[in-house]
Structure formats: C-alpha cells, structure tokens
Coordinates of C-alpha atoms and ligand atoms in Angstrom, one line a residue:
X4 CA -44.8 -54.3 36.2
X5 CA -43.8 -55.2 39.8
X6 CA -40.2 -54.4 38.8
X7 CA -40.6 -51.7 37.0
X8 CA -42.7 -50.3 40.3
X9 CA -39.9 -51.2 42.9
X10 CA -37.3 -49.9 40.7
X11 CA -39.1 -46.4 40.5
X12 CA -39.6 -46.8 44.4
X13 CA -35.9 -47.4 44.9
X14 CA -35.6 -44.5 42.3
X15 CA -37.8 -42.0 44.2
X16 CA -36.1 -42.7 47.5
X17 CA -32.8 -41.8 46.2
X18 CA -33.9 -38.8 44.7
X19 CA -35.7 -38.1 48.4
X20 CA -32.2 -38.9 50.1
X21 CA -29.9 -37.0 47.5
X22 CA -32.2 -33.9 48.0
X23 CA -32.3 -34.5 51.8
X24 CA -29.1 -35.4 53.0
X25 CA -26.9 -32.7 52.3
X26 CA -29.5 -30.2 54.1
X27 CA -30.2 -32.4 57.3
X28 CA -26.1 -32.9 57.1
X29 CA -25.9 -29.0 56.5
X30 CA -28.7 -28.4 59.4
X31 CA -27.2 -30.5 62.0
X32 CA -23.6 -28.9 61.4
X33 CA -24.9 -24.9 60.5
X34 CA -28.0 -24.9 61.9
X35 CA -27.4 -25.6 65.3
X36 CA -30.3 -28.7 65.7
X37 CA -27.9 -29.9 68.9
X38 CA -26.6 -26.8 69.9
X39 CA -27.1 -25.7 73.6
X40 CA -25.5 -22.3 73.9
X41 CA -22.7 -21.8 76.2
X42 CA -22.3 -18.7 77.5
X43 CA -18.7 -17.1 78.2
X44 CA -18.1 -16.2 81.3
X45 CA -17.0 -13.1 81.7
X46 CA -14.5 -11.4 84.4
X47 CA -14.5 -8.1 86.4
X48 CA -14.2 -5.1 84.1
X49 CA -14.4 -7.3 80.7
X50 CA -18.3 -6.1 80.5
X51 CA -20.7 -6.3 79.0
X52 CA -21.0 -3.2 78.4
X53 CA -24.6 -2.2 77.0
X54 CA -24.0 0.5 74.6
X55 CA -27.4 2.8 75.3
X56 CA -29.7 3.6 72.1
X57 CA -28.6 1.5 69.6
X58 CA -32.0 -1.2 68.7
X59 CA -31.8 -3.3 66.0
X60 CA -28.4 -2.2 64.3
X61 CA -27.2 -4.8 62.0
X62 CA -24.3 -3.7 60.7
X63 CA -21.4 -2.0 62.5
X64 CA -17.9 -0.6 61.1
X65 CA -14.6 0.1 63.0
X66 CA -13.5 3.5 61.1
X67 CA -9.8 3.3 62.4
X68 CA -8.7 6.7 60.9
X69 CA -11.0 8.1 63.9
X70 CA -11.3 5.3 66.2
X71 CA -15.3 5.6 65.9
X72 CA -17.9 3.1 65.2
X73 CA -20.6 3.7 63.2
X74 CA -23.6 1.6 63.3
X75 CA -27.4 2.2 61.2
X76 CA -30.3 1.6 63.4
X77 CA -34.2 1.0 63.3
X78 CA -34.6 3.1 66.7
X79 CA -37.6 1.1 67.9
X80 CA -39.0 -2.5 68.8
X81 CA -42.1 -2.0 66.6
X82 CA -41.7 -2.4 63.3
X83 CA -38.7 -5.4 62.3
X84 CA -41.7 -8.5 63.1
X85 CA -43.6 -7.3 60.7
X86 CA -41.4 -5.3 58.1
X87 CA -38.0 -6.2 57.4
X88 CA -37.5 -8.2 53.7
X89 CA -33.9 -9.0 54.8
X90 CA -35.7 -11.9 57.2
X91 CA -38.6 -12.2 54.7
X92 CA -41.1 -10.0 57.0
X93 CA -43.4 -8.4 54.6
X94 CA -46.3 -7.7 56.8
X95 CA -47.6 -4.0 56.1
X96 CA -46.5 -2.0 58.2
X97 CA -45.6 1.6 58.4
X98 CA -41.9 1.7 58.3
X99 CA -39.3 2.8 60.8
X100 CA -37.2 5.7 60.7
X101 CA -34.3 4.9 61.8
X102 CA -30.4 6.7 61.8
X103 CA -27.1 6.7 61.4
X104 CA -25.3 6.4 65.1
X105 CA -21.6 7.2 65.7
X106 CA -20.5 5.0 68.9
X107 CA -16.8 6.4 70.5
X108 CA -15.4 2.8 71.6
X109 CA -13.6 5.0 74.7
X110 CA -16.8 6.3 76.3
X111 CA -19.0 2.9 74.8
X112 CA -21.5 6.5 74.0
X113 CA -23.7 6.5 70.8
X114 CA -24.8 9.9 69.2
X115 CA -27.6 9.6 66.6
X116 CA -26.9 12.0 63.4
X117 CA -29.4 14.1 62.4
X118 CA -30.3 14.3 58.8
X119 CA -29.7 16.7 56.6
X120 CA -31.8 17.0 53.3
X121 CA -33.3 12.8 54.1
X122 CA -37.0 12.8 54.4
X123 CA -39.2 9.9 54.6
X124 CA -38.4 6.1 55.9
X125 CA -34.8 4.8 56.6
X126 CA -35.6 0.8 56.7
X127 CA -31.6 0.0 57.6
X128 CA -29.4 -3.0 57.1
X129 CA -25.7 -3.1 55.8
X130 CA -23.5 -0.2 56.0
X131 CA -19.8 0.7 54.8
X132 CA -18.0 3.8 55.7
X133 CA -15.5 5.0 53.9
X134 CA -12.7 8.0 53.9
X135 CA -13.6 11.2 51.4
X136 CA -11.0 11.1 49.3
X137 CA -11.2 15.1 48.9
X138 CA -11.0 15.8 52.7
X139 CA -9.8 13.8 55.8
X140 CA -12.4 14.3 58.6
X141 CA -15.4 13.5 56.3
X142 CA -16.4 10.5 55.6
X143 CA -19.2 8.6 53.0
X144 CA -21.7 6.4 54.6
X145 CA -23.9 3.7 52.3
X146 CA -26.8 2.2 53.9
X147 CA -29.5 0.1 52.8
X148 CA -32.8 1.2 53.2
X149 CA -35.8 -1.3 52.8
X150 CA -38.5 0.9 51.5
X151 CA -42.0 -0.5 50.7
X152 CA -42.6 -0.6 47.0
X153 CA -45.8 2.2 46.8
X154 CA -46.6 0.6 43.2
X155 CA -47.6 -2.8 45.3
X156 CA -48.8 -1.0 48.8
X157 CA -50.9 2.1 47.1
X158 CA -52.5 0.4 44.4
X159 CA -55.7 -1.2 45.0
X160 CA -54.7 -4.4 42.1
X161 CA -51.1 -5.0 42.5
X162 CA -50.2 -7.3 39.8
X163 CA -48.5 -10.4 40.3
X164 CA -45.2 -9.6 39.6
X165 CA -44.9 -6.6 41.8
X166 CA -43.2 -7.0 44.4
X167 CA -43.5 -6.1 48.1
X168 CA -40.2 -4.3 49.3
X169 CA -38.4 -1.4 47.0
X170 CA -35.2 -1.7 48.7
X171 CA -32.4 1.3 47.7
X172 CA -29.2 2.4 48.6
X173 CA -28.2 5.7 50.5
X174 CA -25.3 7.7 50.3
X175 CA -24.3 10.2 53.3
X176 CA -21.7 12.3 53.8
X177 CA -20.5 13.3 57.3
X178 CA -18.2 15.2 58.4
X179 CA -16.2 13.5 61.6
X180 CA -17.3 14.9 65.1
X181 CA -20.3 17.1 63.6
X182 CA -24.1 16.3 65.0
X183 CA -25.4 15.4 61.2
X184 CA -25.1 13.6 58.3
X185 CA -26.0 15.0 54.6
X186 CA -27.8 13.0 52.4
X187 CA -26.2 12.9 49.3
X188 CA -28.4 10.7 46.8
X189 CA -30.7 7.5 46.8
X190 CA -30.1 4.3 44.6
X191 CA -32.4 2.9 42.9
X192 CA -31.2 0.2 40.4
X193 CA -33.4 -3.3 39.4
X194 CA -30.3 -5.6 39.7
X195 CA -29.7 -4.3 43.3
X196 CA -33.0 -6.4 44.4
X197 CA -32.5 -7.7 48.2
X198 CA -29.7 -5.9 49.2
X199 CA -28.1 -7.1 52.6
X200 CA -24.4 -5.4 52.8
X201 CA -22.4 -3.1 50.8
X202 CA -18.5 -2.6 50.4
X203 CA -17.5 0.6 48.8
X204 CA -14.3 1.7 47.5
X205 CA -14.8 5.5 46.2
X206 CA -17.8 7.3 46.6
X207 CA -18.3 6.6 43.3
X208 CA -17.9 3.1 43.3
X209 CA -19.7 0.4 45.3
X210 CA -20.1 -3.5 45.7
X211 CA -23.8 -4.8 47.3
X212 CA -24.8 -8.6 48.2
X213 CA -28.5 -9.4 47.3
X214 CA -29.0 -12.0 49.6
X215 CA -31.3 -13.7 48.1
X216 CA -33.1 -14.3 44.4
X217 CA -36.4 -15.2 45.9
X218 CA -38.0 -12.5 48.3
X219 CA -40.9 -14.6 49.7
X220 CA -42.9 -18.4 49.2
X221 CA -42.1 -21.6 49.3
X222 CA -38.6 -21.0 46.8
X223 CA -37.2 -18.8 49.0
X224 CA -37.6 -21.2 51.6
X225 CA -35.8 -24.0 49.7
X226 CA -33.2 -21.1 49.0
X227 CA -32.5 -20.8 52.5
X228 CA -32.4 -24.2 53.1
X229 CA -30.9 -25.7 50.1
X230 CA -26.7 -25.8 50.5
X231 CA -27.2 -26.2 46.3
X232 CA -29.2 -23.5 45.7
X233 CA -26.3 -20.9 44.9
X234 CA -28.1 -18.2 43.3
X235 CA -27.2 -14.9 45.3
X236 CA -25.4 -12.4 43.3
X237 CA -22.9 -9.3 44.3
X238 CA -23.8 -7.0 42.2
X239 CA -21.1 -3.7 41.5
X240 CA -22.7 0.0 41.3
X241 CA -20.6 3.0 39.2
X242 CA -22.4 6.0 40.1
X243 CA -21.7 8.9 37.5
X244 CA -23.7 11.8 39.3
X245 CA -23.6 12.4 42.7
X246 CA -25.8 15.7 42.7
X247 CA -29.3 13.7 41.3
X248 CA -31.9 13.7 43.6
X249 CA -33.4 10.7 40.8
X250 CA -32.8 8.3 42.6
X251 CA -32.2 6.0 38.9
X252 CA -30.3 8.8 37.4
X253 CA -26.7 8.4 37.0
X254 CA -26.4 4.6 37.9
X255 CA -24.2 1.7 35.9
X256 CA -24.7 -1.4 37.4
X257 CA -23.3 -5.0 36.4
X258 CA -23.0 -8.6 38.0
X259 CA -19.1 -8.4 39.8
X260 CA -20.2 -12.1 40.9
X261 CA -22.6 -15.0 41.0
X262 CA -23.1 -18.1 42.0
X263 CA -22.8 -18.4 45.8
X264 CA -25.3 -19.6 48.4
X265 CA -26.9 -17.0 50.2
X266 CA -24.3 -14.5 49.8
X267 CA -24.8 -11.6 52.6
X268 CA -22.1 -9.7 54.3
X269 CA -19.2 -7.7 52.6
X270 CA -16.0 -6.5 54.6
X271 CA -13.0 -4.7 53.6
X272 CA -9.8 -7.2 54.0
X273 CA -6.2 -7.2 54.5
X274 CA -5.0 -5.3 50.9
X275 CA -7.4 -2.6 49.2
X276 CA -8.4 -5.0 46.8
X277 CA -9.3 -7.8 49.5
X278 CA -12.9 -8.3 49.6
X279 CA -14.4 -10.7 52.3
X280 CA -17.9 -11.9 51.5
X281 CA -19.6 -14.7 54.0
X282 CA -22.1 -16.6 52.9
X283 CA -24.8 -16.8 56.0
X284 CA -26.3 -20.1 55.6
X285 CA -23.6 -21.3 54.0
X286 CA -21.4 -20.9 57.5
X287 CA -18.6 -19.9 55.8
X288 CA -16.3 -16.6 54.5
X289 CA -14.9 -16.3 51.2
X290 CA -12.1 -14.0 50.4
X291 CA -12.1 -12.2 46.7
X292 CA -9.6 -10.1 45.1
X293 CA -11.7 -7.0 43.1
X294 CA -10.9 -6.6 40.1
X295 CA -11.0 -3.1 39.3
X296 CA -10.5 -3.1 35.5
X297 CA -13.6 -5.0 35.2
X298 CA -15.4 -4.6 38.4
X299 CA -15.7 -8.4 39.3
X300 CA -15.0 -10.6 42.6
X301 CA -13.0 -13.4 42.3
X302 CA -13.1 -16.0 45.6
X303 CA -10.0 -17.3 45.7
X304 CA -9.7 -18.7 50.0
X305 CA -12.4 -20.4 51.8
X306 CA -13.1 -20.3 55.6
X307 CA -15.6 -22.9 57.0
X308 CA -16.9 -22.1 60.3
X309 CA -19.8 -24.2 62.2
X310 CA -22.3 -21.8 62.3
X311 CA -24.3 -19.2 60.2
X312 CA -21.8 -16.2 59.4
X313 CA -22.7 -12.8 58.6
X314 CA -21.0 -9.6 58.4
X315 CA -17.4 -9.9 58.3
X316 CA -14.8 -7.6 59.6
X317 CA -11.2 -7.4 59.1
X318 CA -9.0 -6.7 62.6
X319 CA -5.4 -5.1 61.7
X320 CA -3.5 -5.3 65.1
X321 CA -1.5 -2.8 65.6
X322 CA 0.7 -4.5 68.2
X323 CA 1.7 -6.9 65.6
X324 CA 5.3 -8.1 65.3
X325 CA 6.7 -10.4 63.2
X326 CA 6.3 -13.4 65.1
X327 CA 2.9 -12.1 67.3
X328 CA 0.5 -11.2 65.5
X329 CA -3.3 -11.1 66.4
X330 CA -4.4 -10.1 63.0
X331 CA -7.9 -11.8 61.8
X332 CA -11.2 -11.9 60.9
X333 CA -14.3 -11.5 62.6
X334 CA -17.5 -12.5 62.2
X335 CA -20.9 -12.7 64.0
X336 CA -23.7 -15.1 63.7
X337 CA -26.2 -17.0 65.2
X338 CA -26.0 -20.2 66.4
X339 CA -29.3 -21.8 66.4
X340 CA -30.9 -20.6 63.3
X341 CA -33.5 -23.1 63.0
X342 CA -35.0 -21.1 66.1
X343 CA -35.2 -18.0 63.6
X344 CA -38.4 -19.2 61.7
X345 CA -40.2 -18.6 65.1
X346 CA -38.0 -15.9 66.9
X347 CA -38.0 -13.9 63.7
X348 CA -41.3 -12.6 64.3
X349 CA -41.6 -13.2 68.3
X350 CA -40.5 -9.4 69.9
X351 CA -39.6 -11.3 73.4
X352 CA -37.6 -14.2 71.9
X353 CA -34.1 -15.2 72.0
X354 CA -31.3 -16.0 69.4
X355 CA -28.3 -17.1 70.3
X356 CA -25.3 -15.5 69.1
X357 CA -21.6 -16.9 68.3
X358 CA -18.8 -14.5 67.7
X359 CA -15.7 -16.1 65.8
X360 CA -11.8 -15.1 64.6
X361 CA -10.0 -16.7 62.3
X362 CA -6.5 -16.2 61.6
X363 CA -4.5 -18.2 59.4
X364 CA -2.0 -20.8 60.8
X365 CA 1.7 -20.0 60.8
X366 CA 3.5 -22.0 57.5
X367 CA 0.1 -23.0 56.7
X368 CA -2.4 -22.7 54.6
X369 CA -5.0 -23.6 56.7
X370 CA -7.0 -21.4 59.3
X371 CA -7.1 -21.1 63.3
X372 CA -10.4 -20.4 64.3
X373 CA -11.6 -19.5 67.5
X374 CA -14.8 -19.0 69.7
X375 CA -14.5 -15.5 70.9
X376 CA -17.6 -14.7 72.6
X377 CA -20.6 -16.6 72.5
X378 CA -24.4 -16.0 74.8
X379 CA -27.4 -17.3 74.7
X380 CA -29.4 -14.2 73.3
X381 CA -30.1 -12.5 77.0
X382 CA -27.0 -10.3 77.3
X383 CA -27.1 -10.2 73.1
X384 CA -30.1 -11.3 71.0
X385 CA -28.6 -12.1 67.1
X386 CA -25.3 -11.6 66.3
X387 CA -25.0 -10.0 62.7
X388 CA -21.7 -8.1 63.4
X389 CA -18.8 -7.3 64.9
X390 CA -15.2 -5.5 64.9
X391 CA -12.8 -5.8 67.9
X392 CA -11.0 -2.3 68.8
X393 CA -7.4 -3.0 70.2
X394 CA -6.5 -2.5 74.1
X395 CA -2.9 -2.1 74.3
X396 CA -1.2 -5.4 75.9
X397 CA -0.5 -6.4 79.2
X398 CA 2.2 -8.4 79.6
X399 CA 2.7 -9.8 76.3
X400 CA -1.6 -10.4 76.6
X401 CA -3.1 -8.9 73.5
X402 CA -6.4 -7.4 74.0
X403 CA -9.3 -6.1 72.5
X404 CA -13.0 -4.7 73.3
X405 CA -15.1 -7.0 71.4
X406 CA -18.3 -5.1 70.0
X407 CA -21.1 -7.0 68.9
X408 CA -24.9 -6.4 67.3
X409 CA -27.5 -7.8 66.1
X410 CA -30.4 -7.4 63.6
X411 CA -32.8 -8.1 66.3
X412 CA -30.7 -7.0 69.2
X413 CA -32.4 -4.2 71.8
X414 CA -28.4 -2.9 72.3
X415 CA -25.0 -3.4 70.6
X416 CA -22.4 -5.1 74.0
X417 CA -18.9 -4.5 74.3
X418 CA -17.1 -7.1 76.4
X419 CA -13.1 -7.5 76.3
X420 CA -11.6 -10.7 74.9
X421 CA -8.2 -12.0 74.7
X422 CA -6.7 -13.2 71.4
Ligands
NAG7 C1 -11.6 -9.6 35.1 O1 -10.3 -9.2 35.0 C2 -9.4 -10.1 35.7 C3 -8.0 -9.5 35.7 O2 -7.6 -9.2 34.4 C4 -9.5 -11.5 35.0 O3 -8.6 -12.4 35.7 C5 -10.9 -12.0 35.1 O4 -11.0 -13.2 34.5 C6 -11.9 -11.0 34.5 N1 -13.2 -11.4 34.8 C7 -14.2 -11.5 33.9 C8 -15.5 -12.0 34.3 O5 -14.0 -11.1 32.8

C-alpha cells in the first residue's frame, strides 16, 4: 500500500512538473519575469515623434504605392478596460466608435476618414490594406470590429452557450487622398470567432487569425499560458457578393490552417504568396506560403524572438544592393506580459514595449535579429505594431523612421533607427 502511495506521489509530481516546466521555462524566456526595460536612447532629431489623435490603434500598415499609413483606432480612453474580447475584457460596456486614420509619414499628420454608409459601433483591431485591383488610387481596407453579440446583451436569459462578443469583419473602400471611406459590406461568418488580424489578397479573398478557441474562463487562461495548447486557427474567407448589406450573405469560409499557439498577427512577406503569421505568446514568426488552389497556409521558416510578437510587417528597402541590403521583418510586442493581467484593465498603467528586425544571415539559414527600439511604456504604452518607412542614406547609413502602436497606446511614436 505504502508503495503503491509513494509511487502515485512520485507519479503526481511528474505529471505537476511536466505540465509546469515548459510554461515557467516559457514565462521566464517570453514573458519577461526578469525583464527590466531598457529604454533606447534617443538623439537630436531621431524623435519621438507623437503622432496626434491616434488612441488605441493596434494595427498599422505601410501602403508603399502611396507612402501613407493607415492605422484603425478606438478614438477614446473609455471603453478598451472594460470592452475589448481581443484581451478578454467583456465587461458591458457601450462600445466605441472608432475610425479609420490615414497618417502621411512626411508630416507624422493623421486624418480620421469619415464614413460613408457605416452606422453603429466600430470595435477595431487588425487591419490590411490592399490595392483595388480596378483602379490605382483606391484602395480596400478590412478591419475587425468587436461588436457585442445583442442575442447575449438584450436578452434577459442568455443561454449558456451564447457568447459575449459578435466579432465581424469590415470591408472599406477608399479612394487615396479623399476625406472618407465607403463601407462596402460586413462579415459575419461562425468560423471567424476571435478575430485578431487579417491578410487579404483580392477584395474578394481574405486570410483572418482567431486568436484564440476559448473567449473567457479558466481554459482560456491555460490557452494563454500553455506553450502546448496550439489550438488557434487562420481561417480563409471567399466572398462572392460584395453589394450584400447581409452581413452572412455571400460568404465561403474554410480552415487555411490550424494548429498553432495563439496565432495573432498576419503580414504580407517578401513574394505575393509569402504570408507571415506570429504567434504572440508563442514569441515567435512563422513564414507560410498560401496556397491559392486550395486556400491553405503552409509554415515552412521559423523565427524565435524572446519576447511576445504580434503584428508582423515586412520592410522592402529600397536602397538595397546586392551586397547591402536592409531588407527584414518587423515586429512589435511587449516585453513584460505577465504585467498585462493587471495593466490590461488599469487606464494609467504601463506596458513595456520591444520593437524587433530580423533579417536573415548572409549564406545562412539562420536569422539576425535585432533590438530596434525598446521603452518602458511612458513614451509608448504596448507595442502591437510597427513598419519602418525608409530615409534615404547618409553615408552608406541606412535609415528609417520607425513607427510604432499599441493596443493600449494613448499615440502611435515615430522615432528614426539605424539598421
Ligand atoms: C494544398 O495545395 C498544396 C499545393 O498543391 C499542397 O502542397 C498542400 O498539401 C494542399 N493542402 C491541403 C491541406 O490539401
């Protein structure tokens, strides 16, 4: 009996240690337990530069076509503590209306579009911009919007199994240097569940991250926590009528991929069928190729970084020459998330924020990272994304304004790094 009881003590405290380990191993390296945030130093005229009106963006985009930056906002201060599903906030609440802003990287100006034809709440998370295909100075704009689900908020006996947040997709249209942007549908689809970022490649034709498979309680928790909890999907959207204003009409939606942990951001990368996913939690960025024939992702490079990583960019220099070029990928993310649990829903706290590049190595298939920015949430509070915008060299230096935002940051910053 004694035996048989030590042996299912030893037994228990493996169990303990084999589900502990990797996250305390995970937590110390990701998570930033140790971390004390070193804040780069910045020279004359390399900024910050606090780019006015832009609260609580989380997503920006470099389009390069028009050198402009577009950016979705919340608009106000209020409303992410206590409603925002992408952190988990599902206090009631009534929700923001926030915009569409287009930023000139020259001026470091943002211009919020008006709407055309888009009524109602405008909850906003990841964006992707892309060129209309039928006319070069328009461009399509997705954007996430977190909506409340009314079936759960306006009945007075919700059932169990409704849930909290009916998150959608938007599609704008916008034609470059105008003062608006034009609705063009809503989408509404039950695989697209917690949608965090989007990458689209026809306005027809769109990738989204659901971040997580558990919106709230204790199993999203262990999902957040758990390096083998890979159960976040990508999920690939063909929209057959753009005119609909049903927001379920017209939609064919299938799994493009499954099976990473915590899958969140979605860039465009070096080829048109290069797709950059990072997985936040996970502290690292995968790189797919898209298959179009049967609309699925397919990782086929890893990039580890040591801390959490969420929306990745792609940086195309265009000083490059054969043998200097300062091509790479960027990506933002904070550096202490363990903070997060209480910052999350504290409107005065801070988060810091790292900014990284990778690029691979020369005859190598391994990659260079590099620090490019990092503060300790009082010039930048979160870090969720980030695209450089060339300077043109000085003496052989290559340049670049760096711009950075954050899902809980009161402005997007610009300062200038080298690379
Ligand atoms: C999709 O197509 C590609 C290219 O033909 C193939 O390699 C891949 O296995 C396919 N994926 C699935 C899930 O069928």
């Amino acid at each position: 009996m004694g035996g048989f009881r030590s042996l299912f003590g030893i037994g228990l405290v493996a169990g303990l240690i084999a589900f502990w380990l990797p996250i305390v191993v995970h937590f110390v390296k990701i998570g930033g337990v140790f971390e004390t945030p070193a804040p780069t130093l910045l020279g004359e005229g390399q900024g910050p530069i606090r780019i006015e009106d832009t609260i609580h963006c989380e997503d920006v985009h470099h389009y390069r076509p028009a050198n402009l930056l577009f950016t979705a906002c919340e608009d106000t201060k209020d409303t992410r503590f206590d409603w925002f599903p992408g952190l988990g906030h599902l206090r009631p609440h009534p929700p923001a209306r926030g915009s569409i802003h287009v930023i000139d990287p020259k001026t470091f100006k943002s211009k919020r579009l008006a709407f055309t034809n888009f009524e109602g709440s405008f909850v906003t998370h990841g964006i992707d911009v892309i060129e209309d295909p039928t006319q070069e100075d328009a461009v399509y704009i997705f954007a996430v919007n977190h909506l409340p689900n009314p079936e759960y908020f306006e009945s007075s006996e919700p059932s169990e199994n409704t849930f909290k947040a009916r998150s959608q997709i938007e599609l704008f249209r916008h034609v470059l240097q105008s003062d608006s942007v034009q609705h063009v549908r809503s989408i509404l689809h039950p695989l697209v569940s917690t949608p965090n970022d989007i990458y689209a490649d026809s306005p027809e034709s769109f990738y989204v991250t659901n971040d997580h498979f558990y919106r709230d309680g204790t199993m999203r928790l262990i999902e957040d926590i758990y390096p083998r909890a890979k159960w976040s999907s990508i999920i690939h959207v063909q929209l057959t009528n753009l005119q609909t204003s049903d927001a379920t009409a017209g939609i064919e939606a299938s799994v493009a991929h499954y099976g990473l942990w915590n899958n969140n951001g979605l860039g465009h990368g070096r080829t048109k069928n290069e797709v950059v996913i990072s997985s936040a939690m996970g502290g690292e960025l995968y790189l797919a190729d898209r298959y179009a024939i049967n609309n699925t992702l397919s990782v086929h490079t890893t990039i580890p970084f040591t801390t959490v990583t969420d929306n990745p960019s792609y940086y195309a220099d265009p000083y490059r020459t054969g043998s200097d070029d300062a091509s790479g990928f960027v990506v933002a993310g904070i550096s202490q998330h363990l903070k997060l649990v209480k910052t999350g829903k504290d409107p005065n706290g801070l988060d810091p924020v790292q900014v990284w590049y990778a690029r691979p190595q020369p005859d190598s298939s391994k990659w260079e990272t590099k620090l490019l920015f990092e503060d300790d949430g009082s010039r930048i509070r979160t870090g969720s994304a980030s695209v450089l915008v060339p300077i043109e060299p000085e003496n052989g230096q290559k340049k670049a304004w760096l711009f950075v935002t954050g899902f809980l940051s009161d402005s997007m910053v610009a300062v200038q790094v080298e690379l």
